[in-house]
Amino acid sequence: MTSGYRQGADLEREVKRDLEKNGYLLVIKSGGSKGKVDVIGLKRGETVIVQCKRSGTAVRPADRVALWFLAADLGVIPLLASLAKEGNAAGTTD
């Protein structure tokens, strides 16, 4: 079984790879982040800040608002990334 920390770090690495595949020239992953932003992606004319959570519901409303206000202050795009559930956890059966 994978630890929560490991799942979160894996998600952050996956988000980093996805941004790079989508043309972001500089992607920075925060190591051991406990703050509002886990990954930052930069490409010409666009900057995104990403909060990564193992579950989309793990982000409290106050944290979502704080991320949104930070993005508004910086003039960037806020994103929330979460792990997709698989198998029975997603309500599917094999």
mmCIF file of N, CA and C in Angstrom:
data_model
loop_
_atom_site.group_PDB
_atom_site.id
_atom_site.type_symbol
_atom_site.label_atom_id
_atom_site.label_comp_id
_atom_site.label_asym_id
_atom_site.label_seq_id
_atom_site.Cartn_x
_atom_site.Cartn_y
_atom_site.Cartn_z
ATOM 1 N N MET A 1 0.841 -1.177 0.000
ATOM 2 C CA MET A 1 0.000 0.000 0.000
ATOM 3 C C MET A 1 0.891 1.246 0.000
ATOM 4 N N THR A 2 0.529 2.222 -0.816
ATOM 5 C CA THR A 2 1.312 3.440 -0.958
ATOM 6 C C THR A 2 0.902 4.451 0.105
ATOM 7 N N SER A 3 1.903 5.115 0.690
ATOM 8 C CA SER A 3 1.609 6.104 1.730
ATOM 9 C C SER A 3 0.961 7.343 1.122
ATOM 10 N N GLY A 4 0.261 8.102 1.967
ATOM 11 C CA GLY A 4 -0.368 9.342 1.530
ATOM 12 C C GLY A 4 0.641 10.337 0.993
ATOM 13 N N TYR A 5 1.805 10.429 1.676
ATOM 14 C CA TYR A 5 2.853 11.337 1.215
ATOM 15 C C TYR A 5 3.312 10.942 -0.176
ATOM 16 N N ARG A 6 3.531 9.649 -0.375
ATOM 17 C CA ARG A 6 4.013 9.151 -1.674
ATOM 18 C C ARG A 6 2.982 9.418 -2.764
ATOM 19 N N GLN A 7 1.699 9.197 -2.473
ATOM 20 C CA GLN A 7 0.651 9.456 -3.465
ATOM 21 C C GLN A 7 0.625 10.932 -3.840
ATOM 22 N N GLY A 8 0.762 11.800 -2.843
ATOM 23 C CA GLY A 8 0.769 13.237 -3.114
ATOM 24 C C GLY A 8 1.958 13.647 -3.952
ATOM 25 N N ALA A 9 3.140 13.125 -3.627
ATOM 26 C CA ALA A 9 4.351 13.434 -4.396
ATOM 27 C C ALA A 9 4.235 12.892 -5.822
ATOM 28 N N ASP A 10 3.667 11.700 -5.975
ATOM 29 C CA ASP A 10 3.460 11.133 -7.311
ATOM 30 C C ASP A 10 2.517 12.006 -8.127
ATOM 31 N N LEU A 11 1.464 12.498 -7.501
ATOM 32 C CA LEU A 11 0.522 13.376 -8.192
ATOM 33 C C LEU A 11 1.213 14.662 -8.630
ATOM 34 N N GLU A 12 2.018 15.249 -7.763
ATOM 35 C CA GLU A 12 2.739 16.477 -8.117
ATOM 36 C C GLU A 12 3.668 16.233 -9.305
ATOM 37 N N ARG A 13 4.371 15.094 -9.327
ATOM 38 C CA ARG A 13 5.242 14.769 -10.459
ATOM 39 C C ARG A 13 4.434 14.572 -11.740
ATOM 40 N N GLU A 14 3.264 13.947 -11.628
ATOM 41 C CA GLU A 14 2.408 13.742 -12.795
ATOM 42 C C GLU A 14 1.900 15.079 -13.339
ATOM 43 N N VAL A 15 1.508 15.976 -12.449
ATOM 44 C CA VAL A 15 1.065 17.312 -12.871
ATOM 45 C C VAL A 15 2.215 18.039 -13.569
ATOM 46 N N LYS A 16 3.426 17.934 -13.015
ATOM 47 C CA LYS A 16 4.601 18.569 -13.620
ATOM 48 C C LYS A 16 4.821 18.044 -15.037
ATOM 49 N N ARG A 17 4.792 16.719 -15.206
ATOM 50 C CA ARG A 17 4.972 16.125 -16.539
ATOM 51 C C ARG A 17 3.876 16.579 -17.500
ATOM 52 N N ASP A 18 2.632 16.639 -17.021
ATOM 53 C CA ASP A 18 1.517 17.035 -17.873
ATOM 54 C C ASP A 18 1.675 18.488 -18.341
ATOM 55 N N LEU A 19 2.078 19.364 -17.446
ATOM 56 C CA LEU A 19 2.291 20.761 -17.837
ATOM 57 C C LEU A 19 3.414 20.856 -18.869
ATOM 58 N N GLU A 20 4.500 20.130 -18.657
ATOM 59 C CA GLU A 20 5.608 20.144 -19.612
ATOM 60 C C GLU A 20 5.155 19.641 -20.980
ATOM 61 N N LYS A 21 4.339 18.588 -21.012
ATOM 62 C CA LYS A 21 3.816 18.063 -22.275
ATOM 63 C C LYS A 21 2.921 19.071 -22.976
ATOM 64 N N ASN A 22 2.317 19.978 -22.200
ATOM 65 C CA ASN A 22 1.395 20.963 -22.760
ATOM 66 C C ASN A 22 2.053 22.322 -22.991
ATOM 67 N N GLY A 23 3.362 22.317 -23.143
ATOM 68 C CA GLY A 23 4.059 23.503 -23.591
ATOM 69 C C GLY A 23 4.563 24.461 -22.533
ATOM 70 N N TYR A 24 4.448 24.103 -21.274
ATOM 71 C CA TYR A 24 4.987 24.975 -20.228
ATOM 72 C C TYR A 24 6.506 24.810 -20.231
ATOM 73 N N LEU A 25 7.224 25.923 -20.432
ATOM 74 C CA LEU A 25 8.666 25.889 -20.593
ATOM 75 C C LEU A 25 9.412 25.771 -19.272
ATOM 76 N N LEU A 26 8.812 26.266 -18.218
ATOM 77 C CA LEU A 26 9.406 26.167 -16.886
ATOM 78 C C LEU A 26 8.332 25.669 -15.938
ATOM 79 N N VAL A 27 8.576 24.533 -15.322
ATOM 80 C CA VAL A 27 7.628 23.965 -14.361
ATOM 81 C C VAL A 27 8.397 23.685 -13.084
ATOM 82 N N ILE A 28 7.919 24.240 -11.998
ATOM 83 C CA ILE A 28 8.586 24.104 -10.704
ATOM 84 C C ILE A 28 7.672 23.349 -9.756
ATOM 85 N N LYS A 29 8.186 22.265 -9.186
ATOM 86 C CA LYS A 29 7.457 21.484 -8.181
ATOM 87 C C LYS A 29 8.057 21.800 -6.829
ATOM 88 N N SER A 30 7.222 22.212 -5.917
ATOM 89 C CA SER A 30 7.680 22.525 -4.573
ATOM 90 C C SER A 30 7.913 21.246 -3.801
ATOM 91 N N GLY A 31 9.093 21.087 -3.244
ATOM 92 C CA GLY A 31 9.408 19.889 -2.468
ATOM 93 C C GLY A 31 8.780 19.947 -1.084
ATOM 94 N N GLY A 32 7.990 18.942 -0.724
ATOM 95 C CA GLY A 32 7.383 18.874 0.606
ATOM 96 C C GLY A 32 6.467 20.035 0.915
ATOM 97 N N SER A 33 5.773 20.517 -0.098
ATOM 98 C CA SER A 33 4.947 21.707 0.059
ATOM 99 C C SER A 33 3.795 21.486 1.035
ATOM 100 N N LYS A 34 3.637 22.416 1.933
ATOM 101 C CA LYS A 34 2.476 22.440 2.828
ATOM 102 C C LYS A 34 1.713 23.739 2.621
ATOM 103 N N GLY A 35 2.094 24.492 1.602
ATOM 104 C CA GLY A 35 1.479 25.789 1.332
ATOM 105 C C GLY A 35 0.337 25.697 0.337
ATOM 106 N N LYS A 36 -0.022 26.838 -0.203
ATOM 107 C CA LYS A 36 -1.149 26.917 -1.129
ATOM 108 C C LYS A 36 -0.808 26.381 -2.510
ATOM 109 N N VAL A 37 0.477 26.427 -2.905
ATOM 110 C CA VAL A 37 0.874 26.082 -4.268
ATOM 111 C C VAL A 37 1.884 24.936 -4.242
ATOM 112 N N ASP A 38 1.595 23.882 -5.028
ATOM 113 C CA ASP A 38 2.493 22.732 -5.121
ATOM 114 C C ASP A 38 3.316 22.751 -6.405
ATOM 115 N N VAL A 39 2.726 23.261 -7.497
ATOM 116 C CA VAL A 39 3.404 23.293 -8.791
ATOM 117 C C VAL A 39 3.103 24.631 -9.458
ATOM 118 N N ILE A 40 4.124 25.201 -10.096
ATOM 119 C CA ILE A 40 3.973 26.435 -10.869
ATOM 120 C C ILE A 40 4.404 26.132 -12.290
ATOM 121 N N GLY A 41 3.584 26.531 -13.260
ATOM 122 C CA GLY A 41 3.925 26.339 -14.667
ATOM 123 C C GLY A 41 3.932 27.666 -15.395
ATOM 124 N N LEU A 42 4.996 27.868 -16.194
ATOM 125 C CA LEU A 42 5.142 29.116 -16.950
ATOM 126 C C LEU A 42 5.319 28.821 -18.431
ATOM 127 N N LYS A 43 4.552 29.514 -19.256
ATOM 128 C CA LYS A 43 4.791 29.536 -20.693
ATOM 129 C C LYS A 43 4.403 30.918 -21.183
ATOM 130 N N ARG A 44 4.836 31.258 -22.378
ATOM 131 C CA ARG A 44 4.613 32.606 -22.883
ATOM 132 C C ARG A 44 3.147 33.017 -22.741
ATOM 133 N N GLY A 45 2.926 34.079 -21.973
ATOM 134 C CA GLY A 45 1.587 34.624 -21.821
ATOM 135 C C GLY A 45 0.687 33.899 -20.831
ATOM 136 N N GLU A 46 1.211 32.886 -20.138
ATOM 137 C CA GLU A 46 0.349 32.124 -19.227
ATOM 138 C C GLU A 46 1.148 31.543 -18.067
ATOM 139 N N THR A 47 0.628 31.734 -16.883
ATOM 140 C CA THR A 47 1.214 31.145 -15.681
ATOM 141 C C THR A 47 0.091 30.479 -14.899
ATOM 142 N N VAL A 48 0.348 29.266 -14.436
ATOM 143 C CA VAL A 48 -0.630 28.558 -13.609
ATOM 144 C C VAL A 48 0.003 28.215 -12.275
ATOM 145 N N ILE A 49 -0.825 28.238 -11.235
ATOM 146 C CA ILE A 49 -0.427 27.726 -9.925
ATOM 147 C C ILE A 49 -1.367 26.574 -9.613
ATOM 148 N N VAL A 50 -0.797 25.481 -9.128
ATOM 149 C CA VAL A 50 -1.569 24.257 -8.934
ATOM 150 C C VAL A 50 -1.455 23.787 -7.487
ATOM 151 N N GLN A 51 -2.592 23.506 -6.887
ATOM 152 C CA GLN A 51 -2.673 22.852 -5.587
ATOM 153 C C GLN A 51 -3.032 21.402 -5.874
ATOM 154 N N CYS A 52 -2.220 20.465 -5.423
ATOM 155 C CA CYS A 52 -2.438 19.043 -5.676
ATOM 156 C C CYS A 52 -2.959 18.379 -4.401
ATOM 157 N N LYS A 53 -4.014 17.604 -4.550
ATOM 158 C CA LYS A 53 -4.592 16.865 -3.424
ATOM 159 C C LYS A 53 -4.909 15.452 -3.868
ATOM 160 N N ARG A 54 -4.739 14.524 -2.951
ATOM 161 C CA ARG A 54 -5.071 13.135 -3.255
ATOM 162 C C ARG A 54 -6.568 12.976 -3.469
ATOM 163 N N SER A 55 -7.351 13.862 -2.906
ATOM 164 C CA SER A 55 -8.802 13.852 -3.077
ATOM 165 C C SER A 55 -9.263 15.280 -3.272
ATOM 166 N N GLY A 56 -10.057 15.518 -4.306
ATOM 167 C CA GLY A 56 -10.537 16.873 -4.573
ATOM 168 C C GLY A 56 -11.325 17.458 -3.421
ATOM 169 N N THR A 57 -11.928 16.605 -2.616
ATOM 170 C CA THR A 57 -12.711 17.095 -1.491
ATOM 171 C C THR A 57 -11.837 17.430 -0.293
ATOM 172 N N ALA A 58 -10.521 17.118 -0.391
ATOM 173 C CA ALA A 58 -9.619 17.376 0.728
ATOM 174 C C ALA A 58 -9.279 18.857 0.862
ATOM 175 N N VAL A 59 -9.637 19.648 -0.143
ATOM 176 C CA VAL A 59 -9.349 21.076 -0.092
ATOM 177 C C VAL A 59 -10.539 21.775 0.558
ATOM 178 N N ARG A 60 -10.284 22.372 1.695
ATOM 179 C CA ARG A 60 -11.349 23.086 2.402
ATOM 180 C C ARG A 60 -11.773 24.312 1.594
ATOM 181 N N PRO A 61 -13.028 24.722 1.699
ATOM 182 C CA PRO A 61 -13.477 25.911 0.972
ATOM 183 C C PRO A 61 -12.600 27.133 1.225
ATOM 184 N N ALA A 62 -12.155 27.319 2.456
ATOM 185 C CA ALA A 62 -11.302 28.477 2.765
ATOM 186 C C ALA A 62 -9.982 28.401 2.003
ATOM 187 N N ASP A 63 -9.452 27.180 1.821
ATOM 188 C CA ASP A 63 -8.203 27.011 1.070
ATOM 189 C C ASP A 63 -8.417 27.283 -0.421
ATOM 190 N N ARG A 64 -9.565 26.866 -0.943
ATOM 191 C CA ARG A 64 -9.887 27.158 -2.352
ATOM 192 C C ARG A 64 -9.966 28.664 -2.570
ATOM 193 N N VAL A 65 -10.614 29.352 -1.652
ATOM 194 C CA VAL A 65 -10.750 30.809 -1.761
ATOM 195 C C VAL A 65 -9.375 31.474 -1.667
ATOM 196 N N ALA A 66 -8.540 30.994 -0.753
ATOM 197 C CA ALA A 66 -7.196 31.566 -0.595
ATOM 198 C C ALA A 66 -6.382 31.378 -1.880
ATOM 199 N N LEU A 67 -6.474 30.201 -2.513
ATOM 200 C CA LEU A 67 -5.778 29.951 -3.767
ATOM 201 C C LEU A 67 -6.300 30.890 -4.845
ATOM 202 N N TRP A 68 -7.606 31.060 -4.905
ATOM 203 C CA TRP A 68 -8.216 31.933 -5.901
ATOM 204 C C TRP A 68 -7.753 33.382 -5.708
ATOM 205 N N PHE A 69 -7.746 33.863 -4.471
ATOM 206 C CA PHE A 69 -7.298 35.236 -4.208
ATOM 207 C C PHE A 69 -5.818 35.403 -4.525
ATOM 208 N N LEU A 70 -4.996 34.415 -4.196
ATOM 209 C CA LEU A 70 -3.575 34.487 -4.523
ATOM 210 C C LEU A 70 -3.400 34.596 -6.033
ATOM 211 N N ALA A 71 -4.126 33.762 -6.773
ATOM 212 C CA ALA A 71 -4.038 33.799 -8.234
ATOM 213 C C ALA A 71 -4.492 35.154 -8.778
ATOM 214 N N ALA A 72 -5.564 35.706 -8.212
ATOM 215 C CA ALA A 72 -6.054 37.020 -8.653
ATOM 216 C C ALA A 72 -5.014 38.099 -8.374
ATOM 217 N N ASP A 73 -4.393 38.046 -7.199
ATOM 218 C CA ASP A 73 -3.355 39.026 -6.852
ATOM 219 C C ASP A 73 -2.160 38.939 -7.795
ATOM 220 N N LEU A 74 -1.803 37.720 -8.219
ATOM 221 C CA LEU A 74 -0.639 37.520 -9.082
ATOM 222 C C LEU A 74 -0.974 37.610 -10.568
ATOM 223 N N GLY A 75 -2.261 37.583 -10.894
ATOM 224 C CA GLY A 75 -2.670 37.598 -12.297
ATOM 225 C C GLY A 75 -2.363 36.289 -13.004
ATOM 226 N N VAL A 76 -2.542 35.178 -12.296
ATOM 227 C CA VAL A 76 -2.265 33.846 -12.845
ATOM 228 C C VAL A 76 -3.516 32.982 -12.773
ATOM 229 N N ILE A 77 -3.420 31.780 -13.319
ATOM 230 C CA ILE A 77 -4.553 30.855 -13.359
ATOM 231 C C ILE A 77 -4.421 29.834 -12.225
ATOM 232 N N PRO A 78 -5.439 29.729 -11.346
ATOM 233 C CA PRO A 78 -5.385 28.715 -10.289
ATOM 234 C C PRO A 78 -5.976 27.394 -10.783
ATOM 235 N N LEU A 79 -5.324 26.292 -10.426
ATOM 236 C CA LEU A 79 -5.819 24.964 -10.768
ATOM 237 C C LEU A 79 -5.778 24.069 -9.536
ATOM 238 N N LEU A 80 -6.703 23.138 -9.481
ATOM 239 C CA LEU A 80 -6.720 22.129 -8.435
ATOM 240 C C LEU A 80 -6.606 20.777 -9.117
ATOM 241 N N ALA A 81 -5.613 19.992 -8.743
ATOM 242 C CA ALA A 81 -5.412 18.654 -9.312
ATOM 243 C C ALA A 81 -5.659 17.627 -8.227
ATOM 244 N N SER A 82 -6.404 16.576 -8.581
ATOM 245 C CA SER A 82 -6.648 15.502 -7.619
ATOM 246 C C SER A 82 -6.532 14.158 -8.320
ATOM 247 N N LEU A 83 -6.278 13.124 -7.534
ATOM 248 C CA LEU A 83 -6.177 11.774 -8.079
ATOM 249 C C LEU A 83 -7.547 11.276 -8.495
ATOM 250 N N ALA A 84 -7.598 10.602 -9.630
ATOM 251 C CA ALA A 84 -8.840 9.974 -10.063
ATOM 252 C C ALA A 84 -8.988 8.659 -9.328
ATOM 253 N N LYS A 85 -10.193 8.387 -8.890
ATOM 254 C CA LYS A 85 -10.454 7.113 -8.215
ATOM 255 C C LYS A 85 -10.596 6.011 -9.254
ATOM 256 N N GLU A 86 -10.188 4.807 -8.859
ATOM 257 C CA GLU A 86 -10.257 3.662 -9.758
ATOM 258 C C GLU A 86 -11.029 2.530 -9.095
ATOM 259 N N GLY A 87 -11.516 1.619 -9.914
ATOM 260 C CA GLY A 87 -12.171 0.407 -9.415
ATOM 261 C C GLY A 87 -13.401 0.697 -8.591
ATOM 262 N N ASN A 88 -13.599 -0.077 -7.518
ATOM 263 C CA ASN A 88 -14.779 0.063 -6.685
ATOM 264 C C ASN A 88 -14.873 1.442 -6.035
ATOM 265 N N ALA A 89 -13.714 2.067 -5.776
ATOM 266 C CA ALA A 89 -13.716 3.392 -5.162
ATOM 267 C C ALA A 89 -14.382 4.413 -6.078
ATOM 268 N N ALA A 90 -14.367 4.148 -7.394
ATOM 269 C CA ALA A 90 -14.975 5.071 -8.355
ATOM 270 C C ALA A 90 -16.409 4.655 -8.685
ATOM 271 N N GLY A 91 -16.888 3.612 -8.053
ATOM 272 C CA GLY A 91 -18.252 3.162 -8.307
ATOM 273 C C GLY A 91 -18.357 2.246 -9.513
ATOM 274 N N THR A 92 -17.214 1.678 -9.940
ATOM 275 C CA THR A 92 -17.235 0.744 -11.073
ATOM 276 C C THR A 92 -16.913 -0.644 -10.566
ATOM 277 N N THR A 93 -17.267 -1.620 -11.348
ATOM 278 C CA THR A 93 -16.951 -3.013 -11.016
ATOM 279 C C THR A 93 -16.197 -3.631 -12.157
ATOM 280 N N ASP A 94 -15.407 -4.618 -11.861
ATOM 281 C CA ASP A 94 -14.636 -5.322 -12.907
ATOM 282 C C ASP A 94 -15.410 -6.488 -13.446
#
